[in-house]
Amino acid sequence: MVTLLQGRRTSEGPGASGRDGVRVAGRTLRPTPVFDTYWRFAAARQAVYEARLAGGPGPWTGDPILCRYRFTNCYRAADRVSQVLIGDVIYDGEQEWEEIFFRTLLFKIFNKESTWRLLTGALGELRWNGYDQRAFDQVLSRAFAAGERLYSAAYIVPPPQLGEERKHRNHLRLLEMMMTSGAPEKILAAPTLRDAYEVLLAYPAIGPFLAYQFVIDLNYAAAMPFSEMDFVVAGPGARDGIRKCFGPAADGIEAEVIRYMADTQDEHFARLGLPFRGLRGRPLQLIDCQNLFCEVDKYARVAHPEVAGISGRSRIKQTYRSSAAPVPAWFPPKWGINEAC
């Protein structure tokens, strides 16, 4: 059992007292108390994940905030939706790159497992070769008319204005535009993760945060050769968390701050006396540190209500609901951690 705010305190190192600064991108940043909470949260949340994975009985933490509210895992790839994407979408089905790209973007546009199951249940294997927009639209339109939610509330996927009345039809048109304009080939030929991101960013209604999330999803596939340490884009929630950890001095250098966190994680876990073994030995990557800033922003609304972010949000919307469902844990084989069970 883990209690988040009982980590060993020390007067040494950045974030312990606020007197010592950290140098990032040529600036001296003065950590707030939320900085140490970032590391304590990461250790406690990962301990909860590991305890659930081991099948131990709950509750898995003594922290009242973690018990009451819902937070994502430390590792993005360990979250339920990512697990469905990796195991049931990317690595299940035809492994031709064009088909993987099509399945991945189709899944991520809605980002909802039930929508994927709806489509596969009605249409069978979902393939670009033989794609029929009318068939997809009929399935989705019927579900929408019946009051079913097609989209996840995790983050907003704005609809492009491509001449259709319904949001899902415009998104299908966007996916068709990507496929017919050579997006899969351009991304596979990109020399860096950033270049692949730029390909996605060029399409309508795909902004920087969404393009980054999509390229990370595509990079789970075996054909994509990039490291998750190559490149990062801070989303709105991460910028809020960074502001709470470092104040306004970090504005404009959020990507560099995220890299600082990834590069110094071992130092800070050790400084605070926090056990953290990573994901079967895999350290936190840039995408994970970015996500952790989002989660710590939420956590701090209760733990540190006096520390201001950017959005001004003061409540956590999603409460925790216990589930007896088994915790899946299968990751891109190229990471080499599935054998470390």
Short mmCIF file of C-alpha atoms in Angstrom, two decimals:
data_model
loop_
_atom_site.label_atom_id
_atom_site.label_comp_id
_atom_site.label_asym_id
_atom_site.label_seq_id
_atom_site.Cartn_x
_atom_site.Cartn_y
_atom_site.Cartn_z
CA MET A 1 0.00 0.00 0.00
CA VAL A 2 1.34 3.42 -0.94
CA THR A 3 0.69 6.79 0.69
CA LEU A 4 1.66 9.51 -1.74
CA LEU A 5 2.56 12.40 0.51
CA GLN A 6 4.69 10.39 2.94
CA GLY A 7 7.84 10.39 0.82
CA ARG A 8 11.08 11.18 2.64
CA ARG A 9 11.81 14.91 2.55
CA THR A 10 15.25 16.40 2.20
CA SER A 11 16.60 19.93 2.17
CA GLU A 12 18.91 19.11 -0.70
CA GLY A 13 18.15 19.22 -4.39
CA PRO A 14 15.72 21.19 -6.51
CA GLY A 15 12.14 21.33 -5.39
CA ALA A 16 12.76 20.46 -1.75
CA SER A 17 12.68 24.01 -0.42
CA GLY A 18 12.16 26.20 -3.48
CA ARG A 19 15.46 27.97 -2.83
CA ASP A 20 17.47 25.96 -5.31
CA GLY A 21 16.76 26.43 -8.98
CA VAL A 22 17.16 24.18 -11.98
CA ARG A 23 18.67 25.33 -15.26
CA VAL A 24 16.55 24.57 -18.30
CA ALA A 25 17.01 26.13 -21.75
CA GLY A 26 19.21 28.85 -20.31
CA ARG A 27 16.70 29.84 -17.62
CA THR A 28 16.77 29.30 -13.88
CA LEU A 29 13.46 27.80 -12.77
CA ARG A 30 12.38 27.85 -9.12
CA PRO A 31 10.41 24.68 -8.34
CA THR A 32 7.24 24.93 -6.28
CA PRO A 33 6.08 22.21 -3.86
CA VAL A 34 4.22 20.62 -6.79
CA PHE A 35 7.58 19.64 -8.31
CA ASP A 36 8.22 17.04 -5.59
CA THR A 37 4.57 15.99 -5.77
CA TYR A 38 5.17 15.16 -9.45
CA TRP A 39 7.70 12.48 -8.48
CA ARG A 40 5.69 11.20 -5.52
CA PHE A 41 2.61 10.95 -7.70
CA ALA A 42 4.55 9.03 -10.38
CA ALA A 43 5.91 6.53 -7.84
CA ALA A 44 2.54 6.03 -6.16
CA ARG A 45 0.55 5.74 -9.39
CA GLN A 46 3.02 3.21 -10.81
CA ALA A 47 2.85 1.21 -7.57
CA VAL A 48 -0.94 1.05 -7.95
CA TYR A 49 -0.55 -0.21 -11.53
CA GLU A 50 1.96 -2.87 -10.50
CA ALA A 51 -0.23 -4.04 -7.61
CA ARG A 52 -3.26 -4.35 -9.89
CA LEU A 53 -1.17 -6.19 -12.47
CA ALA A 54 -0.04 -8.65 -9.79
CA GLY A 55 -3.67 -9.36 -8.96
CA GLY A 56 -3.52 -8.20 -5.36
CA PRO A 57 -6.75 -7.12 -3.65
CA GLY A 58 -7.57 -3.44 -3.43
CA PRO A 59 -7.36 -0.81 -2.25
CA TRP A 60 -3.90 -0.42 -3.74
CA THR A 61 -3.09 2.94 -2.18
CA GLY A 62 -3.65 4.86 1.03
CA ASP A 63 -3.65 8.18 -0.74
CA PRO A 64 -7.16 9.66 -0.46
CA ILE A 65 -6.89 11.62 -3.71
CA LEU A 66 -5.81 8.57 -5.71
CA CYS A 67 -8.59 6.56 -4.07
CA ARG A 68 -11.27 9.09 -4.95
CA TYR A 69 -10.34 10.31 -8.43
CA ARG A 70 -9.39 8.72 -11.72
CA PHE A 71 -5.86 9.22 -13.04
CA THR A 72 -4.19 7.67 -16.06
CA ASN A 73 -1.19 5.39 -15.71
CA CYS A 74 2.32 6.83 -15.63
CA TYR A 75 3.04 5.11 -18.92
CA ARG A 76 0.75 6.11 -21.76
CA ALA A 77 1.08 2.72 -23.44
CA ALA A 78 -0.21 1.00 -20.27
CA ASP A 79 -3.56 2.76 -20.30
CA ARG A 80 -6.59 0.74 -21.33
CA VAL A 81 -7.29 2.55 -24.61
CA SER A 82 -3.63 2.35 -25.64
CA GLN A 83 -3.65 -1.36 -24.80
CA VAL A 84 -6.64 -1.89 -27.09
CA LEU A 85 -4.89 0.11 -29.81
CA ILE A 86 -1.65 -1.84 -29.52
CA GLY A 87 -3.02 -5.35 -29.11
CA ASP A 88 -6.33 -5.28 -30.97
CA VAL A 89 -5.79 -2.66 -33.66
CA ILE A 90 -2.14 -2.27 -34.65
CA TYR A 91 -0.85 -5.82 -34.17
CA ASP A 92 -4.11 -7.65 -34.96
CA GLY A 93 -4.91 -7.83 -38.65
CA GLU A 94 -3.00 -7.36 -41.87
CA GLN A 95 0.49 -5.98 -41.20
CA GLU A 96 0.92 -4.04 -44.42
CA TRP A 97 1.82 -0.49 -43.38
CA GLU A 98 -1.01 1.15 -45.31
CA GLU A 99 -3.55 -0.99 -43.46
CA ILE A 100 -1.92 -0.37 -40.06
CA PHE A 101 -2.01 3.37 -40.70
CA PHE A 102 -5.68 3.19 -41.71
CA ARG A 103 -6.71 1.14 -38.66
CA THR A 104 -4.70 3.27 -36.25
CA LEU A 105 -6.08 6.61 -37.41
CA LEU A 106 -9.61 5.24 -37.68
CA PHE A 107 -9.41 4.04 -34.08
CA LYS A 108 -7.76 7.22 -32.76
CA ILE A 109 -10.13 9.66 -34.43
CA PHE A 110 -12.85 8.29 -32.15
CA ASN A 111 -10.45 7.07 -29.43
CA LYS A 112 -13.21 4.88 -28.03
CA GLU A 113 -13.11 1.10 -27.76
CA SER A 114 -16.89 0.71 -28.08
CA THR A 115 -16.87 2.54 -31.42
CA TRP A 116 -14.16 0.22 -32.72
CA ARG A 117 -16.13 -2.83 -31.55
CA LEU A 118 -19.26 -1.38 -33.15
CA LEU A 119 -17.54 -1.08 -36.53
CA THR A 120 -15.78 -4.44 -36.43
CA GLY A 121 -18.94 -6.16 -35.23
CA ALA A 122 -20.92 -4.79 -38.15
CA LEU A 123 -18.29 -4.80 -40.90
CA GLY A 124 -15.77 -7.44 -39.90
CA GLU A 125 -12.09 -6.74 -40.55
CA LEU A 126 -11.61 -3.02 -41.18
CA ARG A 127 -9.37 -2.47 -44.20
CA TRP A 128 -8.52 0.39 -46.50
CA ASN A 129 -8.42 -2.06 -49.40
CA GLY A 130 -12.15 -2.37 -50.01
CA TYR A 131 -13.14 0.58 -47.81
CA ASP A 132 -16.75 1.71 -48.34
CA GLN A 133 -17.49 5.10 -46.78
CA ARG A 134 -21.24 4.54 -47.00
CA ALA A 135 -21.07 1.33 -45.02
CA PHE A 136 -19.00 2.97 -42.28
CA ASP A 137 -21.35 5.95 -42.20
CA GLN A 138 -24.45 3.78 -41.93
CA VAL A 139 -23.09 1.95 -38.89
CA LEU A 140 -22.00 5.15 -37.16
CA SER A 141 -25.15 7.09 -38.05
CA ARG A 142 -27.41 4.37 -36.66
CA ALA A 143 -25.48 4.35 -33.40
CA PHE A 144 -25.55 8.13 -33.20
CA ALA A 145 -29.31 8.20 -33.82
CA ALA A 146 -29.74 5.65 -31.02
CA GLY A 147 -27.97 7.98 -28.61
CA GLU A 148 -24.63 6.20 -28.46
CA ARG A 149 -21.50 8.26 -27.87
CA LEU A 150 -19.05 7.76 -30.70
CA TYR A 151 -16.16 9.82 -29.33
CA SER A 152 -14.06 9.60 -26.19
CA ALA A 153 -14.07 12.55 -23.83
CA ALA A 154 -10.33 12.14 -23.17
CA TYR A 155 -9.48 14.98 -25.54
CA ILE A 156 -11.28 16.91 -28.23
CA VAL A 157 -10.85 15.84 -31.84
CA PRO A 158 -12.25 18.83 -33.76
CA PRO A 159 -14.09 18.01 -36.99
CA PRO A 160 -12.61 19.28 -40.24
CA GLN A 161 -14.93 21.26 -42.48
CA LEU A 162 -15.08 18.93 -45.45
CA GLY A 163 -18.66 19.44 -46.57
CA GLU A 164 -20.47 16.86 -44.45
CA GLU A 165 -23.21 17.60 -41.93
CA ARG A 166 -22.16 15.11 -39.27
CA LYS A 167 -18.90 15.18 -37.34
CA HIS A 168 -18.13 11.52 -37.97
CA ARG A 169 -18.68 11.91 -41.73
CA ASN A 170 -16.18 14.78 -41.87
CA HIS A 171 -13.70 12.63 -39.96
CA LEU A 172 -14.17 9.78 -42.41
CA ARG A 173 -13.50 12.25 -45.21
CA LEU A 174 -10.35 13.40 -43.42
CA LEU A 175 -9.11 9.82 -43.14
CA GLU A 176 -9.85 9.28 -46.84
CA MET A 177 -7.91 12.46 -47.64
CA MET A 178 -4.91 11.17 -45.71
CA MET A 179 -4.99 7.80 -47.41
CA THR A 180 -5.38 9.13 -50.95
CA SER A 181 -2.78 11.92 -50.56
CA GLY A 182 0.01 9.54 -49.54
CA ALA A 183 0.18 10.23 -45.79
CA PRO A 184 1.11 6.63 -44.90
CA GLU A 185 4.03 6.63 -47.34
CA LYS A 186 5.20 10.11 -46.29
CA ILE A 187 5.23 9.18 -42.62
CA LEU A 188 7.07 5.92 -43.22
CA ALA A 189 9.68 7.82 -45.26
CA ALA A 190 10.11 10.57 -42.64
CA PRO A 191 13.70 10.75 -41.32
CA THR A 192 12.68 11.80 -37.79
CA LEU A 193 9.67 11.61 -35.48
CA ARG A 194 9.29 15.37 -35.82
CA ASP A 195 9.17 15.07 -39.62
CA ALA A 196 6.46 12.41 -39.32
CA TYR A 197 4.56 14.72 -36.97
CA GLU A 198 4.81 17.53 -39.53
CA VAL A 199 3.12 15.32 -42.12
CA LEU A 200 0.07 14.92 -39.87
CA LEU A 201 0.09 18.58 -38.86
CA ALA A 202 -0.50 19.59 -42.49
CA TYR A 203 -4.01 18.09 -42.53
CA PRO A 204 -7.19 20.04 -41.67
CA ALA A 205 -8.25 20.25 -38.01
CA ILE A 206 -5.14 18.43 -36.76
CA GLY A 207 -3.33 20.80 -34.43
CA PRO A 208 0.05 20.32 -32.72
CA PHE A 209 -1.21 18.33 -29.73
CA LEU A 210 -3.36 15.97 -31.80
CA ALA A 211 -0.64 15.48 -34.43
CA TYR A 212 1.81 14.54 -31.67
CA GLN A 213 -0.62 12.08 -30.07
CA PHE A 214 -1.31 10.45 -33.44
CA VAL A 215 2.36 10.10 -34.35
CA ILE A 216 3.09 8.47 -30.99
CA ASP A 217 0.26 6.02 -31.68
CA LEU A 218 1.62 5.20 -35.13
CA ASN A 219 5.08 4.79 -33.65
CA TYR A 220 3.88 1.76 -31.65
CA ALA A 221 3.91 -0.15 -34.95
CA ALA A 222 6.91 -2.27 -35.87
CA ALA A 223 7.49 -0.31 -39.10
CA MET A 224 8.07 2.98 -37.25
CA PRO A 225 11.69 3.15 -36.06
CA PHE A 226 11.67 6.15 -33.74
CA SER A 227 12.40 6.48 -30.03
CA GLU A 228 9.87 8.14 -27.74
CA MET A 229 12.79 10.23 -26.50
CA ASP A 230 13.17 11.95 -29.89
CA PHE A 231 10.55 14.67 -29.69
CA VAL A 232 7.72 16.00 -27.52
CA VAL A 233 4.84 18.49 -27.75
CA ALA A 234 3.26 19.78 -24.54
CA GLY A 235 -0.52 19.76 -24.55
CA PRO A 236 -2.74 22.19 -22.61
CA GLY A 237 -2.91 19.98 -19.53
CA ALA A 238 0.86 19.52 -19.47
CA ARG A 239 1.40 23.27 -19.74
CA ASP A 240 -0.87 23.69 -16.71
CA GLY A 241 1.15 21.12 -14.78
CA ILE A 242 4.45 22.71 -15.78
CA ARG A 243 3.19 26.12 -14.62
CA LYS A 244 2.26 24.59 -11.25
CA CYS A 245 5.69 22.97 -10.89
CA PHE A 246 7.82 25.92 -12.04
CA GLY A 247 5.70 29.06 -12.32
CA PRO A 248 5.52 31.46 -15.28
CA ALA A 249 9.29 31.28 -15.84
CA ALA A 250 8.75 27.99 -17.70
CA ASP A 251 6.35 29.50 -20.23
CA GLY A 252 7.55 28.89 -23.77
CA ILE A 253 10.10 26.20 -22.88
CA GLU A 254 7.68 23.42 -21.99
CA ALA A 255 9.28 20.85 -24.30
CA GLU A 256 12.68 21.49 -22.71
CA VAL A 257 11.16 21.15 -19.22
CA ILE A 258 9.64 17.79 -20.16
CA ARG A 259 13.02 16.60 -21.42
CA TYR A 260 14.63 17.77 -18.17
CA MET A 261 12.17 15.62 -16.23
CA ALA A 262 12.88 12.56 -18.38
CA ASP A 263 16.64 13.05 -18.21
CA THR A 264 16.79 13.54 -14.42
CA GLN A 265 14.11 11.09 -13.26
CA ASP A 266 16.54 8.71 -11.53
CA GLU A 267 18.09 11.60 -9.60
CA HIS A 268 14.77 12.82 -8.23
CA PHE A 269 13.33 9.43 -7.35
CA ALA A 270 16.54 8.73 -5.43
CA ARG A 271 16.57 12.18 -3.81
CA LEU A 272 13.08 11.63 -2.41
CA GLY A 273 13.65 8.00 -1.46
CA LEU A 274 10.98 6.77 -3.86
CA PRO A 275 11.10 3.27 -5.38
CA PHE A 276 10.45 3.38 -9.12
CA ARG A 277 11.36 0.43 -11.34
CA GLY A 278 9.79 1.81 -14.48
CA LEU A 279 7.70 -0.23 -16.88
CA ARG A 280 9.50 -3.57 -16.67
CA GLY A 281 12.71 -1.57 -16.54
CA ARG A 282 11.71 0.98 -19.21
CA PRO A 283 12.27 4.54 -17.89
CA LEU A 284 9.68 7.26 -18.32
CA GLN A 285 9.82 8.56 -21.88
CA LEU A 286 9.05 12.10 -23.06
CA ILE A 287 5.43 11.23 -23.83
CA ASP A 288 5.03 9.75 -20.34
CA CYS A 289 6.52 12.80 -18.61
CA GLN A 290 4.23 14.98 -20.71
CA ASN A 291 1.21 12.96 -19.58
CA LEU A 292 2.35 13.02 -15.96
CA PHE A 293 2.29 16.81 -16.03
CA CYS A 294 -1.39 16.58 -17.09
CA GLU A 295 -2.19 14.22 -14.23
CA VAL A 296 -0.25 16.22 -11.65
CA ASP A 297 -2.10 19.33 -12.75
CA LYS A 298 -5.32 17.53 -11.78
CA TYR A 299 -3.87 16.07 -8.58
CA ALA A 300 -2.60 19.48 -7.47
CA ARG A 301 -6.10 20.96 -7.71
CA VAL A 302 -6.82 19.05 -4.50
CA ALA A 303 -3.35 18.60 -2.99
CA HIS A 304 -2.09 22.13 -3.69
CA PRO A 305 -5.14 24.34 -4.32
CA GLU A 306 -3.07 27.43 -3.57
CA VAL A 307 -0.76 26.83 -6.56
CA ALA A 308 -2.18 28.37 -9.72
CA GLY A 309 -1.99 26.91 -13.19
CA ILE A 310 -3.02 28.49 -16.48
CA SER A 311 -6.60 27.25 -16.97
CA GLY A 312 -7.85 28.14 -13.50
CA ARG A 313 -9.58 24.77 -13.09
CA SER A 314 -10.09 23.86 -9.46
CA ARG A 315 -11.94 20.51 -9.55
CA ILE A 316 -11.21 17.00 -10.81
CA LYS A 317 -14.12 15.81 -12.93
CA GLN A 318 -13.63 12.06 -13.14
CA THR A 319 -14.02 9.94 -10.02
CA TYR A 320 -12.45 6.53 -9.62
CA ARG A 321 -14.63 3.47 -10.19
CA SER A 322 -13.27 0.09 -9.20
CA SER A 323 -13.20 -2.60 -11.88
CA ALA A 324 -12.65 -6.32 -11.57
CA ALA A 325 -11.54 -6.57 -15.20
CA PRO A 326 -8.02 -7.96 -15.70
CA VAL A 327 -5.31 -5.43 -16.47
CA PRO A 328 -3.82 -6.01 -19.94
CA ALA A 329 -0.09 -5.46 -20.27
CA TRP A 330 1.23 -6.20 -23.75
CA PHE A 331 3.51 -3.65 -25.40
CA PRO A 332 5.10 -3.09 -28.83
CA PRO A 333 7.41 -6.10 -29.26
CA LYS A 334 10.21 -3.83 -30.50
CA TRP A 335 10.51 -2.45 -26.94
CA GLY A 336 11.64 -5.88 -25.71
CA ILE A 337 9.72 -5.72 -22.42
CA ASN A 338 6.99 -8.33 -22.96
CA GLU A 339 9.43 -11.06 -21.93
CA ALA A 340 10.18 -9.23 -18.66
CA CYS A 341 6.90 -10.32 -17.03
#
